[in-house]
């Protein structure tokens, strides 16, 4: 496979992949690594990292920061993936319909999409979660609602150009039905950009979720990275580690997903790199 | 007599290791004298464009000079440093490119782009630059120079932009002008004007011209001498008239034989039968502009009527924007016409819903222009061909078997059915496209510029195939093309389109012998190399 | 079409967007669990039955939905964004009080990030493949992936608490009695960290975009023409590549305006910057939904404004638009 070997030759993408593998391992092994609830007080408050038996120290209530990070990983990944999936579920059909049918349908869908792009997305997410009350479903819903417009724009653009492609015209002339054309001729050819976009969207969703939790809009029953950073804020002068390590975890996760996304993109579209002039 | 302006000796250009051959150009030698035009001719991938870029010192980073020398008026160019080479570009060598639409900076006024040429080489003072820019615009035959200097490229047509490019390239009176397929993207009448312009400027200024082209018609029109390239190697060089008359190398002979003649063959006898396709009063208007702005209307198709009998080929000829492709697509209802009737044998398909039309679609099929875009890259060739019959209710297995038979019919091995489009060459893909169109046993075929994207030797093969299939199956063909030579060879009758209307419709031989409409005459006169390729094939 | 008509048209579009947001707000209040009156009262008055009844009367909550919507929209049309019973002030007054600080912060961050991003992106593209390109792209990726609130916190620790170079929080030194230039300088010192941390993320986005755009334009035919003219690489980069490459970045900057305003909520929260983002955070803690929705509405209006500005810039820079409309 050509694309695969190009991906394997990309150092950044491999580092990203390695980080994601570590993250997934942590999620899978969480019940074994830290079988106890991360909410439990296990030591003296604000214990420094490596001081005593806690690798990353303890927080203001004596909870193990490392345990929180390990359990938070699951929440971050879960929300990232589910909300991205939900956003794709909204965005892909809308984009496909707008791009394929054009005309008034396209106009209507794009006005609607532009409207959602104009709204400051983080502010809308805050309002949604605040009004629906913070919980896992409301957070996923809010992130999905603010993340679908770029998907629609991407898919619409792709479909718009694919639909004038001659093989699609040929499918019309041989009498294939419209849904069949969309599903067999058009959408499979948009798969590559969707995969790239999805990996970047998971990263953005994780950032968004952590920002919401930081403001206190996380699910109150779940230990999340954003919540940990926010909770450590007030004691940042004497216990920097409480906020530092969860933030680092967010950073590494988001970075890894971006590296992988870009790696896939470069592997699938080698043209851009080759045509670079001096 | 002084020495040659350009002297290329033993020039080799190496390609990166991933390419399918080691050299873009191998051991090439040729020279051009002052006031002489040398054409480098070859099919796509022959290395002709690389030759031009090597002389200009503008090779892509992956291509390197592996040996040889390039001398401009006795001065070696290959050993020059970046700064010195920069001074040569523009001042000693001017260059024009294939795509006039994208070769000018969209954000700069024309005048500024011309003046930039003087500025880059520190020539003239600002006032003189302005004056000279106006003179140049005048010289390349653009109207109203005072206006042209102030406009942006998007306000000019393709032909006008190419004139601007020429004005720019000649601004500093270079010794050598390199023209890289400068008329390929232009309509035939515009092409004729640009060729004439280049030729006039060459004589006026004594410029040496290195002209890259794939078109032997253009060669016959403009070249003093030619160099024929095949896979990066020069296979023949000589005086144009001699090479065209008596080519010595097999490849050249094959290329020249493949150029369709402008003289139509003897008319075929078409049996009288009810028309396979009847179009009457067809109209399509495009409206642009939105809710707030006043819309503009363009009549793409305006009251077009014709009919085609079984076994007959009707050519639809015109320049870009004439509406010929729109007519083709309207017949298939890929574009919805505003008005008129489209009858397939006895069935009126205009006015049917798309759903009601679907079962009738098997009667009319299309062969597309772009062999690379017309096959879905993710489906096997067999499935691509079988898709139509399956959509029309044929059993999957039977459809696949039929696909294999069809591949055989169009000259490919039945085993091709299991492979994917990217494994085939352009000509092979076009054969697959034809097999797909035939899979539904259509009565009518619309061929939309079906051979325009192909190299001339492949073009000849595909034309043969289409003719052969028509004879065997008796389909009616609407052959949409911009190329009068191709039309001359394959069409029984030709309809000439201009601005959405058919201005003349006549049997091919008659149309070429006695064109009745002014526009037809203009088109015919513009065909490059008319006289050189007037012989009957 | 001339610029005035274009601006008028875009303003009209903006008004439609704001109208739609007002409608959205109306339904959001009704989507909240519990009675709309309780939502509007917030935690302040939710227990007071008499007060709630009074609210129901005032907003016609016993009337049909469309009449309620009409009342709601009429209020918005007259810039009445509701009343904060918690703060005992009209929402609009609360917002207007805080708006200048937010405009200062987002405006500064916007221009810093656009200028810095364009310059860095152009630099990276110019030296593609060299170490400076790698350094810029890596840095851009790092800042793109860093959570805004976290980097704000960390810079607070480093530059204020440890090094003491810059003030920790707030808009100006309270009780200093500074006036005129002195005050401006004081505010400027307070502005540095919030504006930079907010701007870094966007600098990263614009730099990546500018780099990609430069590389794409560098392959364009007219750049080949420029080389054929014998122009020097620096002139080609400046005059031909950069000028064309910057257009998509301007468009993107307009589209990102919404994110900028969203980011301000986090930055203002961390740095106790007295803008509408901080107001939103406070309203969240107090469950003061009227203020929350009001801020949401006003920040959307800001985005509409930002979009308008970038659209106008784009029109001035790109001559092609005139012809296509």
Tab-separated table of C-alpha atoms in Angstrom, chain B residues 53 56 58 86-87 89-91 93 95 97 99 102-108 113-114 116-117 119-121 152 154 165 168 292-293, chain C residues 1 5 9 220-233 235 239-241 243-244 247 317-323 325:
chain	number	residue	atom	x	y	z
B	53	UNK	CA	11.811	24.508	-18.969
B	56	UNK	CA	14.652	28.619	-19.206
B	58	UNK	CA	12.945	26.526	-14.525
B	86	UNK	CA	17.570	35.577	-13.503
B	87	UNK	CA	18.961	38.320	-15.701
B	89	UNK	CA	15.105	35.219	-18.049
B	90	UNK	CA	12.881	37.919	-19.413
B	91	UNK	CA	15.699	39.947	-20.916
B	93	UNK	CA	14.538	34.705	-23.222
B	95	UNK	CA	8.326	32.663	-22.381
B	97	UNK	CA	2.583	29.281	-21.384
B	99	UNK	CA	-2.956	28.385	-19.766
B	102	UNK	CA	-4.128	31.310	-14.976
B	103	UNK	CA	-0.803	32.643	-16.188
B	104	UNK	CA	-1.440	36.237	-15.109
B	105	UNK	CA	-1.581	37.395	-11.507
B	106	UNK	CA	-5.292	37.898	-10.773
B	107	UNK	CA	-4.637	40.731	-8.309
B	108	UNK	CA	-2.448	42.935	-10.493
B	113	UNK	CA	2.386	43.231	-14.860
B	114	UNK	CA	3.937	44.474	-18.085
B	116	UNK	CA	7.187	44.687	-13.886
B	117	UNK	CA	9.198	43.246	-16.756
B	119	UNK	CA	11.463	46.925	-13.430
B	120	UNK	CA	12.938	43.457	-12.954
B	121	UNK	CA	15.740	44.305	-15.335
B	152	UNK	CA	-7.382	43.104	-14.228
B	154	UNK	CA	-10.380	38.488	-15.219
B	165	UNK	CA	1.497	37.296	-22.158
B	168	UNK	CA	5.148	40.798	-21.742
B	292	UNK	CA	-30.561	41.541	-4.945
B	293	UNK	CA	-28.561	41.801	-8.136
C	1	UNK	CA	-22.145	47.060	-7.264
C	5	UNK	CA	-24.803	48.759	-1.261
C	9	UNK	CA	-26.798	44.135	2.080
C	220	UNK	CA	0.197	28.566	-9.675
C	221	UNK	CA	0.861	29.325	-13.318
C	222	UNK	CA	1.264	33.046	-12.775
C	223	UNK	CA	4.145	32.380	-10.398
C	224	UNK	CA	5.834	30.491	-13.223
C	225	UNK	CA	5.250	33.596	-15.331
C	226	UNK	CA	6.899	35.687	-12.642
C	227	UNK	CA	9.952	33.425	-12.646
C	228	UNK	CA	10.069	33.629	-16.421
C	229	UNK	CA	10.213	37.414	-16.096
C	230	UNK	CA	13.458	37.063	-14.190
C	231	UNK	CA	12.079	38.535	-10.968
C	232	UNK	CA	13.984	37.823	-7.792
C	233	UNK	CA	12.528	35.226	-5.433
C	235	UNK	CA	9.827	40.004	-5.119
C	239	UNK	CA	4.200	40.626	-4.789
C	240	UNK	CA	2.815	37.500	-6.400
C	241	UNK	CA	2.591	34.712	-3.851
C	243	UNK	CA	-0.720	38.818	-1.910
C	244	UNK	CA	-2.743	36.006	-3.401
C	247	UNK	CA	-7.033	36.192	0.708
C	317	UNK	CA	-8.284	43.569	-1.676
C	318	UNK	CA	-9.728	41.287	-4.356
C	319	UNK	CA	-10.684	42.981	-7.636
C	320	UNK	CA	-12.386	39.870	-8.982
C	321	UNK	CA	-15.412	40.097	-6.695
C	322	UNK	CA	-16.745	43.188	-8.401
C	323	UNK	CA	-17.250	41.291	-11.621
C	325	UNK	CA	-21.617	39.921	-8.348
